Each structure stands twice: as C-alpha cells, then as structure tokens.
XYZ file of C-alpha atoms in Angstrom:
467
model
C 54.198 87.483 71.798
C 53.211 84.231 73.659
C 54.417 82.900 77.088
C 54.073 80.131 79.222
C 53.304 80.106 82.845
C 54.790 77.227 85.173
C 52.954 75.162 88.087
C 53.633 76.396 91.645
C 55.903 75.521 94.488
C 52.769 74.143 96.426
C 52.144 71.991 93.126
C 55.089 70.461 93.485
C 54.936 68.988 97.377
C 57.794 70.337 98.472
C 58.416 71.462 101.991
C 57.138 75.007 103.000
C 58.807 75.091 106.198
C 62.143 72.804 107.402
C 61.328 70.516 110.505
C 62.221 67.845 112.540
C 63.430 65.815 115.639
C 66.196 67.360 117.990
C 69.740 66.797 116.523
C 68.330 65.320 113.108
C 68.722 67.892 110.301
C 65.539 67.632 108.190
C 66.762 69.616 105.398
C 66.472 67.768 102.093
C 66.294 69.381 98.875
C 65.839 67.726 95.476
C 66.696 68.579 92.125
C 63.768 70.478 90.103
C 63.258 68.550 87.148
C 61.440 70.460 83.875
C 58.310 69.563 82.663
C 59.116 70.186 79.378
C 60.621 67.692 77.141
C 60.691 68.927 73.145
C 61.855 71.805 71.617
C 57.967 72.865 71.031
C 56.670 74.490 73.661
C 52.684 74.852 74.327
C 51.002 76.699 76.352
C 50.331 75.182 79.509
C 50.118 75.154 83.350
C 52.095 77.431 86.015
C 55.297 76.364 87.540
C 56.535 78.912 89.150
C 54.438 80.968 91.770
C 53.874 84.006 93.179
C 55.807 85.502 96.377
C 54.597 84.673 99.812
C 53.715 88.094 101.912
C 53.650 86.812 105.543
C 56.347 84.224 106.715
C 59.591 83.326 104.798
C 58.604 79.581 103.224
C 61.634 77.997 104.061
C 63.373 78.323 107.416
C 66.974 76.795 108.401
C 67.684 76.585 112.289
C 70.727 76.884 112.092
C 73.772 75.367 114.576
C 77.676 76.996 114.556
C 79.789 74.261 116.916
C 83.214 75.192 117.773
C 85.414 72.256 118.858
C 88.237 71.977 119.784
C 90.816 68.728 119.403
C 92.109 67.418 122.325
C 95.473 68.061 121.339
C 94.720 71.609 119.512
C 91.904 74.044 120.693
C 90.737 77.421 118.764
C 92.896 79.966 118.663
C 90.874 82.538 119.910
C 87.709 81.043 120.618
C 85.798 84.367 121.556
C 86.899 85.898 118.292
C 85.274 82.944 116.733
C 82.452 83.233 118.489
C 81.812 86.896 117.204
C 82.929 86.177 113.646
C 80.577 83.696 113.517
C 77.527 85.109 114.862
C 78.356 88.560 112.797
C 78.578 86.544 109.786
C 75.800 83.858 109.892
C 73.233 85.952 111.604
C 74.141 89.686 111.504
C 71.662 91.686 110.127
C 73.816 93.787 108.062
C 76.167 91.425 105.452
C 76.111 87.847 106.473
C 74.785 84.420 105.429
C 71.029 85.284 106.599
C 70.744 88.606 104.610
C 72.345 87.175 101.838
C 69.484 84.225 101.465
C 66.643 86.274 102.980
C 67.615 89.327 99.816
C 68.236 86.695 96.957
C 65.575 84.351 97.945
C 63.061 87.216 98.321
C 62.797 86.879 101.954
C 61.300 83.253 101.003
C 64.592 82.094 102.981
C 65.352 82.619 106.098
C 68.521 81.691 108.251
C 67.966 81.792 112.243
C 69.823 81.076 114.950
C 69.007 77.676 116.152
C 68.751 78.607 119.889
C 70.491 81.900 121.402
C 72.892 83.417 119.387
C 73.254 80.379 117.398
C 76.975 79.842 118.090
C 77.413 76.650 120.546
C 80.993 76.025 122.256
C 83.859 75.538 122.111
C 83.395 72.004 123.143
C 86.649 69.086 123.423
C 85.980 66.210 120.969
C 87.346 63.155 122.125
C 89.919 63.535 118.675
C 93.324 64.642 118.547
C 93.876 67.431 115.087
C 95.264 64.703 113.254
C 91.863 63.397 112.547
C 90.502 66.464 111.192
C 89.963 65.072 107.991
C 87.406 62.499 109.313
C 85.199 64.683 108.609
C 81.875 62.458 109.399
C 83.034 61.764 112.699
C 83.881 65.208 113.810
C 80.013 66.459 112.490
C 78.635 63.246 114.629
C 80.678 64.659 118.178
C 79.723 68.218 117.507
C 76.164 66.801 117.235
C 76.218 65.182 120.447
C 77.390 68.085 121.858
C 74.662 69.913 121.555
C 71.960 67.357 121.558
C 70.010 69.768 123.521
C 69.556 72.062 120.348
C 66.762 71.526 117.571
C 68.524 72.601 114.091
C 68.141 71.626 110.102
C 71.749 72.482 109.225
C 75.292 72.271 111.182
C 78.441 74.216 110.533
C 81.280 72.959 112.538
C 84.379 75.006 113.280
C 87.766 73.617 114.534
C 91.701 74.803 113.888
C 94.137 71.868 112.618
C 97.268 71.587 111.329
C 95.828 68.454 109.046
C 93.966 69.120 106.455
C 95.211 72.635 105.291
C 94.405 71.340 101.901
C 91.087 72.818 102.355
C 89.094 75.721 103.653
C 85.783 74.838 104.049
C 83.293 72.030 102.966
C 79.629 71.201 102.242
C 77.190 68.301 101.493
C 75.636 68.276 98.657
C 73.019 68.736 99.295
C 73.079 68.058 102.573
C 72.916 69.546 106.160
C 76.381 69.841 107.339
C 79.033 72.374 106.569
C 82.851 72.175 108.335
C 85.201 75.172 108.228
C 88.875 75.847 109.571
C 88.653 79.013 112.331
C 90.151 81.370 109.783
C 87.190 80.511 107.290
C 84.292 81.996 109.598
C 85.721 85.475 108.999
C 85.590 84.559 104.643
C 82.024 85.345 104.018
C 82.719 84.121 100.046
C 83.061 81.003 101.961
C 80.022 80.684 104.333
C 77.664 81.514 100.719
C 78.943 79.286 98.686
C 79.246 76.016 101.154
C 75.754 76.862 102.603
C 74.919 76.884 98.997
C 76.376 73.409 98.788
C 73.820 72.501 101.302
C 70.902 73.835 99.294
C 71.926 71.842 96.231
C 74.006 74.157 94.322
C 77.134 72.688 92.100
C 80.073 74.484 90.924
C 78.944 76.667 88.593
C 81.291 76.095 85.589
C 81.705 78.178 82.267
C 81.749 76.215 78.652
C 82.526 77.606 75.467
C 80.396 76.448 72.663
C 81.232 76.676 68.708
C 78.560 78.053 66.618
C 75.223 75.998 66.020
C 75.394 73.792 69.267
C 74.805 74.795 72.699
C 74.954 71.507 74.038
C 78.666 70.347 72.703
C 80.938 72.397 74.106
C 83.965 72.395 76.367
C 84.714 73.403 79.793
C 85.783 77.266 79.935
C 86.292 77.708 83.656
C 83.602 79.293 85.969
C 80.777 81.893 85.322
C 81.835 84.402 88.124
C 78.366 85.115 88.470
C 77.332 83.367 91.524
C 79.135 82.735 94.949
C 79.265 79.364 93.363
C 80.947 80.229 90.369
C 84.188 81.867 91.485
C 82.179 85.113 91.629
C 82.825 85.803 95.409
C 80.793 87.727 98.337
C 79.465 90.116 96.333
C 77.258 89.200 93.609
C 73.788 87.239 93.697
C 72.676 84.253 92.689
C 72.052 83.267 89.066
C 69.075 82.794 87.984
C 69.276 79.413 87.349
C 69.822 78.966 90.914
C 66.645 81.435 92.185
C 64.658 78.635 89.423
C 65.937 75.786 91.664
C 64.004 77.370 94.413
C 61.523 78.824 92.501
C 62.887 82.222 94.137
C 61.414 84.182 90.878
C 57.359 84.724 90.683
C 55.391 83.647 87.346
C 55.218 87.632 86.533
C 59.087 87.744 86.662
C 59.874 84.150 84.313
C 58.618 83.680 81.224
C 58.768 80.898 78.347
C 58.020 82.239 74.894
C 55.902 80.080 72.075
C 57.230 81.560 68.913
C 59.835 84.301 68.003
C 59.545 87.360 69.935
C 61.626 90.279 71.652
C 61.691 90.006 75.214
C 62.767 92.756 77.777
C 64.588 91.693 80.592
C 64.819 93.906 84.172
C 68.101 93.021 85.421
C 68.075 90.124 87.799
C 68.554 91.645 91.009
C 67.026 94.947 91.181
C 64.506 95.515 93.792
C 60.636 95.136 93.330
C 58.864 92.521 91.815
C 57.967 93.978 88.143
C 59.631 93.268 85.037
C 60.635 89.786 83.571
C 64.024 88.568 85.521
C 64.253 85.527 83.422
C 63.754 83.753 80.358
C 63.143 79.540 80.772
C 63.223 77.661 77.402
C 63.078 73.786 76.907
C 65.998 72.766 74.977
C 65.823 69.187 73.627
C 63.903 66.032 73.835
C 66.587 65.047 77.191
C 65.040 67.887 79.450
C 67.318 70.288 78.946
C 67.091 73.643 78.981
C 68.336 77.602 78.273
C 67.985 80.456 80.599
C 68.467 83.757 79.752
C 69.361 86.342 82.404
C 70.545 90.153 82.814
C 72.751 91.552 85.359
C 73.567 94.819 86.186
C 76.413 96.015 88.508
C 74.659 97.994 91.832
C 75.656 98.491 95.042
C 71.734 98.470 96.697
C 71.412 94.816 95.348
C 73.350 91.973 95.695
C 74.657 92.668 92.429
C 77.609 95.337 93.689
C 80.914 93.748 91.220
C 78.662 91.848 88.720
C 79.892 92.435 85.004
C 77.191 93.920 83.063
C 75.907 91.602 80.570
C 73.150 89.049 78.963
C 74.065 85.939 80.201
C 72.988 82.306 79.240
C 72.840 78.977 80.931
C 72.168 75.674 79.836
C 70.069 73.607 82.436
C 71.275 69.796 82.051
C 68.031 67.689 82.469
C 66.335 70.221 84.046
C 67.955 70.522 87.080
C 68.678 74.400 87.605
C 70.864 74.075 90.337
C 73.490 72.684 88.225
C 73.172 75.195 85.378
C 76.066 76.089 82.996
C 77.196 79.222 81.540
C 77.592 79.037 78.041
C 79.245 81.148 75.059
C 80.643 81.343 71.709
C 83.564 83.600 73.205
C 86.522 82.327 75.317
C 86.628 83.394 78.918
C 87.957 86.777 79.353
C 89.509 87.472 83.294
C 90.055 90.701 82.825
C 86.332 91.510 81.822
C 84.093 88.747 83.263
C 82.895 88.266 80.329
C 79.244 86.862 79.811
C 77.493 85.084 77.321
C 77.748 87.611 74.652
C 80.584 90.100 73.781
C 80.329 93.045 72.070
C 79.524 92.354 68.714
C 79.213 88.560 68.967
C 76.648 86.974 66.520
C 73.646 85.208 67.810
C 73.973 82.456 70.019
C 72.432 79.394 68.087
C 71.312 75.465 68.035
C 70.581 74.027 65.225
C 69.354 71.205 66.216
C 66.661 72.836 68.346
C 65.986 75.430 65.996
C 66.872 78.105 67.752
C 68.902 81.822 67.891
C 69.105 84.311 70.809
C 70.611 87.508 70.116
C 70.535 91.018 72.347
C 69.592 93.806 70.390
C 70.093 96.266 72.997
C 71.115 97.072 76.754
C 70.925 99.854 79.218
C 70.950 100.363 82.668
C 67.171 99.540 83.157
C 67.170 96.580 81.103
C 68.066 94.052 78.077
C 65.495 93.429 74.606
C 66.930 89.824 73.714
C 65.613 88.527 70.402
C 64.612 84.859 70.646
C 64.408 83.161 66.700
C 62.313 79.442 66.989
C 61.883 77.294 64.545
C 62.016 77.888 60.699
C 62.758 81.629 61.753
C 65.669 80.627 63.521
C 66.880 79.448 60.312
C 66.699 82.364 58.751
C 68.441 84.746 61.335
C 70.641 86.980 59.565
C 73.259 86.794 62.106
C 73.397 83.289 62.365
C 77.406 82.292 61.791
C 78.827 79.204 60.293
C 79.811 76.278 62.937
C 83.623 77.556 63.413
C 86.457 74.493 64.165
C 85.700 73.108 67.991
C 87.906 74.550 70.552
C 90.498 72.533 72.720
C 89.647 71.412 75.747
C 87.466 68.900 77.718
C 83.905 68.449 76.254
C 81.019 68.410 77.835
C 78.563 66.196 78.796
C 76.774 65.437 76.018
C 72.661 66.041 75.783
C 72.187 62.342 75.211
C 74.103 60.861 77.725
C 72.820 60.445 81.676
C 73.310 63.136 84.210
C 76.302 64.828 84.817
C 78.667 62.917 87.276
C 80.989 64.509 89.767
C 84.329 65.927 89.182
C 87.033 63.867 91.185
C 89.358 67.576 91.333
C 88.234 70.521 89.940
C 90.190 73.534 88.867
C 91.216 76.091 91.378
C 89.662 79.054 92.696
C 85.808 77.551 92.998
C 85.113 79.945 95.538
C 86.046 83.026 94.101
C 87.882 86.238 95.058
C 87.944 86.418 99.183
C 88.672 89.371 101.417
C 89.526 87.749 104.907
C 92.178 88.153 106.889
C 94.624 85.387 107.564
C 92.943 83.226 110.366
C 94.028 83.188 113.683
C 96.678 80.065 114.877
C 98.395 79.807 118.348
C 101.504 82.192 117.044
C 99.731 84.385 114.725
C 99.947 82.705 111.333
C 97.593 81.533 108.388
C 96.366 77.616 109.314
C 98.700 75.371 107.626
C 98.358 74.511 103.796
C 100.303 71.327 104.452
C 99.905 68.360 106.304
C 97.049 66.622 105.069
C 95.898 62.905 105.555
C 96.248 60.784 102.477
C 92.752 60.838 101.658
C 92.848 64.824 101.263
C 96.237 64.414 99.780
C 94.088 62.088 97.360
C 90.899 63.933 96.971
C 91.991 67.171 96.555
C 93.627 69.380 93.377
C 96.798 71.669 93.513
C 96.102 75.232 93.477
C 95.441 78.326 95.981
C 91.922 77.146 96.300
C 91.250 73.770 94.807
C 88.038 71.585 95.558
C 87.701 67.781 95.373
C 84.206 65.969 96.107
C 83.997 62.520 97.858
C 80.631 60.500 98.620
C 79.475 61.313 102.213
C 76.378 59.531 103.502
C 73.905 60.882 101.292
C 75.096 63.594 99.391
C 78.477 65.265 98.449
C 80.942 66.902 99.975
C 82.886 69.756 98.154
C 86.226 71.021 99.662
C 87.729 74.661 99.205
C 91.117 75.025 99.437
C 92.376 77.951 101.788
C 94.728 80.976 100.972
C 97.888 81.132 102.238
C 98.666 84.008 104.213
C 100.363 85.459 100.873
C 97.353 85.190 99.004
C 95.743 87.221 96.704
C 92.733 89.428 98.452
C-alpha cells in the first residue's frame, strides 16, 4: 500500500505559542485549507507533524469575570467562583484536561493570573441589557485591565436572555455564560471550542453514489460539538484542524488498499488514528475515523463504530458526518450500520467499506479509481431522502445557519443554576434580538455577526429538563 505524508505545523506559519498586549486577546485561528485539489492523489510533502516533547505549542491565558448587573448580582458568587475554577482549571475533569488529553498535551489552558477567576465586579448595566453581549465582554475587560489573557469567559445571572445558555465567537476570544452554565461542563467544551474554530458538527444522510449531495440528518454525537456531550473526544476532523494527530498516526492512501485503524482516542502514539483523502477538484475531502467506547480516554459513552466525515473545502473544523443510513437515537449510529454496503462516490471514483472491527481496531477497505467501479458491494443510487440538502461541492463555502435545530450541545448533567430564590435562570424574557436570533427548543442555538467572528448561542434547560 502507498501513503502520503502532509507538511508540518511549522510549515504552515502558524502561531506556536498565543501572545499579546494586556487586555487584547491574541488568539486567532484560521481555517486549515487542503493542499490537495483532485481526486488523484501523489505522493508528496508532509502536512501534518510530529508531537512536541517539551512545552504544550499552544497556550490560552485564560480570564473567568463574574459581573454582576447593577440591578441583579450572582447568586452565590463564591459558589461561582469554585465552579469555575474546578471546571476551567481543575486538574481532574475540566476544560484544561479536556484540551491538554485531546490535543496531546499540544494545548494547554492556564489560569491567566491566580486562580484565574476575577470578581464579581458591578458593570455599570442593569440585567436587562444582558443580551448586549459586546458591551458586557468590553466592561468585564476593563475590569480587569490589570490581567494579560488570550481568551475571556464572562459570567453574569439575568432574567433577560434565558433564551440561551452560553455563547462563543467563532472563532474568536470571548465566551459569555449564565451562573448556572459554569457548573455544565458539556457547555464550557463546546463554547471554548467555538473559540478555537469549531462549527456545529451536523450529521447528513447521503443516497448511494454521492457523498457530497446529501441532506441534513441532525448531529454526529461524536464531539462536544456535535450534541455528543462531556464525555466523548474530539473528532478527528477537529484534532486535523489543529494538526493534533502526528504524520505516523494520519495517512492518505495512493491506490486501493486495506487500512487498519487504532481507535481514535486510545493512549500512545502508534497505530494510524485517521484516514485523510482529497475528495474533488473544490478541496474537499473524506476522513475516516474509529472510535471505541473507554473510560481511560476521552472516549467513555462514544458508540462504537467507523465513522466518516466530509471536509467542505478543506476546512476540518467544519467537518460533516456522513451516511447512507438515517440517524438512529437510540444507537448513535455512525457512518456504517451493520451490514450497510460500501459507502461510495461515483464521481470521485471511490468506495470505503469496513471489513472488520474489534476492540483494538478497524481494517477499512478503500476502492480508487477503476477498482472502485468494480466493488462488489457497491449499491444502486436509491431515491434521495427528504429533507434539506446540502451544500453542494460546487458552490462557495458553507454559510451560517440563522437557527439551528435544538440540542447543539448535547446531553448535560448540571444541576439547575443557582437564582436569588433557588430556581433554574429564567427561559423567558428575552430582548427582541434573542427573541429574533434564536430557535424554539430545550437547547436551541442561533449565530449573529460579532466583530470578527461568530457568535453561537445554547439554549439552557429548564429546571425540568432532561439530565
């Protein structure tokens, strides 16, 4: 078999380490964009290198700001306090371990100064403004102008604004969360991962013979970022976007060939975590990934299962899932169910098929070109199923979704959050411009345009919500 090797993060000029001026995150992160553009691949250069021993390469100081409104302070501030250093800096399960173990310890989360957690301070805003979001990040700033950081989370309790949970630019440096949401650790991931580029990670069911014309299927439940909750890793889509998987451990066959996948997550560096294929002439492109559930990795609830993503224009960190069977909720399914036929494009001439699994790995049979014509368990294109289509692989890149469907976030486990008499933060109440931006549902999102970047919004659970 033949494989290609991809150029390295130094190659690239991205930032090793995340700097800058007091008060001024620095954090910037751009979309990777593939080097390969046909469906024949050559043998060429590296792109992805190997880990770094020493230091973690990419470091966020990172700032917690509790505020409180003039009219509407925290209801238990010191509980906030704790909640939020346990779960952004603890070194059992928080935000830093989670990074530091899916990134390889190439990530690392610090506190900013101290313990990380600032306040609470009084903004000069009464909780009816809550959902000017821009101007409560530029008080918190102020108030601690003292403090050099690349990313801010501010925390606050309003009645205003119960529409949402939590929220993230995209990408971005700035994260805002109602009190109750520092305790949801589903929450923390996935808007930090907002920050470091990540999209929603949707689902799309694809008839026979086309992996790029398909429709949308819900979310993968495979990443924090896909509905999939606290406890499973990222995708490996998303370690690409960071480059968070070494050459030895990503590999891009030449011609038709059997590969053996480790699954994605489990510890060490050996074994091949992920297969990287171009797609079309438009820069897309497949990845191929196995997951395993275990309770030393990341990995603890995963659904076992060969997975596949499409990459849209190469940029990994808004990978979809993709399958010729309809989303199961019961099962989590993945890409392929049991007994499913090969997953196939035509048009690029190619099949990928698993031929057999066990706990210590996946052999996935990848068919190119004139042999992908002949796979015998190629089916016939089947009648497209309802729903909304994709993006098509000719068109530009994807745009955001104005709503999205409920429940981006995933399963949650926290408690109601604290108020002044007891209860769950109101899910009523917001401005018009939430009322606007933001879908029905338990836990709906909505983006708007914020500065430079995106902001995503999770709805909260009521106090009667499912755990």
């Amino acid at each position: 078999m033949a494989f290609r090797l991809f150029p390295s993060r130094a190659a690239t000029g991205l930032p090793a380490l995340l700097t800058g001026p007091a008060r001024r995150p620095a954090f910037k992160v751009a979309p990777l964009i593939a080097a390969g553009t046909t469906c024949v691949v050559a043998a060429a250069q590296a792109l992805f290198a190997s880990p770094v021993a020493a230091a973690p390469e990419l470091v966020d100081r990172h700032a917690v700001v509790l505020v409180n409104f003039k009219n509407h302070p925290l209801a238990d501030a010191q509980k906030t306090h704790d909640l939020a250093v346990q779960n952004f800096f603890g070194a059992g399960d928080s935000l830093a371990s989670y990074y530091a173990e899916n990134s390889g310890h190439r990530m690392s989360v610090v506190p900013a100064k101290g313990d990380g957690v600032f306040g609470p301070f009084t903004i000069d805003l009464d909780d009816s403004a809550a959902c000017e979001t821009g101007k409560i990040a530029e008080l918190a700033r102020k108030a601690v102008s003292d403090v050099e950081y690349d990313r801010i989370s501010v925390v606050f309790r309003t009645d205003f604004c119960g529409s949402w949970w939590g929220l993230g630019s995209q990408p971005g440096p700035v994260t805002w969360f109602h009190e109750g949401a520092v305790a949801d650790k589903a929450a923390v991931y996935h808007e930090v991962g907002h920050n470091l580029g990540f999209a929603h990670q949707e689902r799309e069911l694809c008839p026979a013979g086309t992996l790029t014309d398909c429709t949308r299927d819900g979310y993968s439940s495979r990443t924090p970022m896909g509905a999939g909750g606290a406890k499973k890793g990222l995708s490996a889509p998303e370690l690409l976007a960071h480059q968070w998987l070494t050459t030895q451990q990503t590999v891009t066959p030449t011609g038709s060939t059997t590969v053996r996948l480790t699954p994605l997550h489990t510890a060490g560096t050996s074994g091949v975590r992920a297969v990287d294929l171009p797609l079309n002439a438009h820069g897309d492109r497949i990845v191929i990934e196995y997951r395993i559930p275990d309770a030393a990795t990341r990995d603890i609830d995963i659904a076992q299962g060969v997975n596949l993503y499409r990459v849209p224009e190469g940029r990994y960190d808004h990978a979809v899932m993709v399958s010729n069977a309809k989303r199961d909720d019961t099962s989590a399914r993945g890409s392929f169910a049991a007994g499913s036929t090969p997953l196939t494009d035509t048009a690029a001439q190619l099949s990928i098929s698993v031929e057999r699994v066990s706990a210590t790995g996946a052999d996935v049979r990848i068919r190119l070109g004139a042999d992908a014509k002949t796979d015998p368990g190629a089916a016939l294109p089947a009648a497209r199923p309802s729903g909304v289509r994709s993006r098509s692989a000719s068109t530009a890149a994807p745009a955001p979704h104005t709503t999205e469907d409920p429940a981006a976030i995933g399963p949650v486990t926290v408690a109601p959050g604290p108020s002044a008499h007891g209860e769950a933060l109101a899910t009523t109440g917001a401005g018009p411009a939430a009322e606007n931006a933001v879908s029905a549902g338990i836990i709906g999102c909505a983006l708007i345009a914020v500065g430079g970047g995106t902001v995503f919004f999770l709805r909260r659970r009521s106090a009667r919500g499912r755990h």
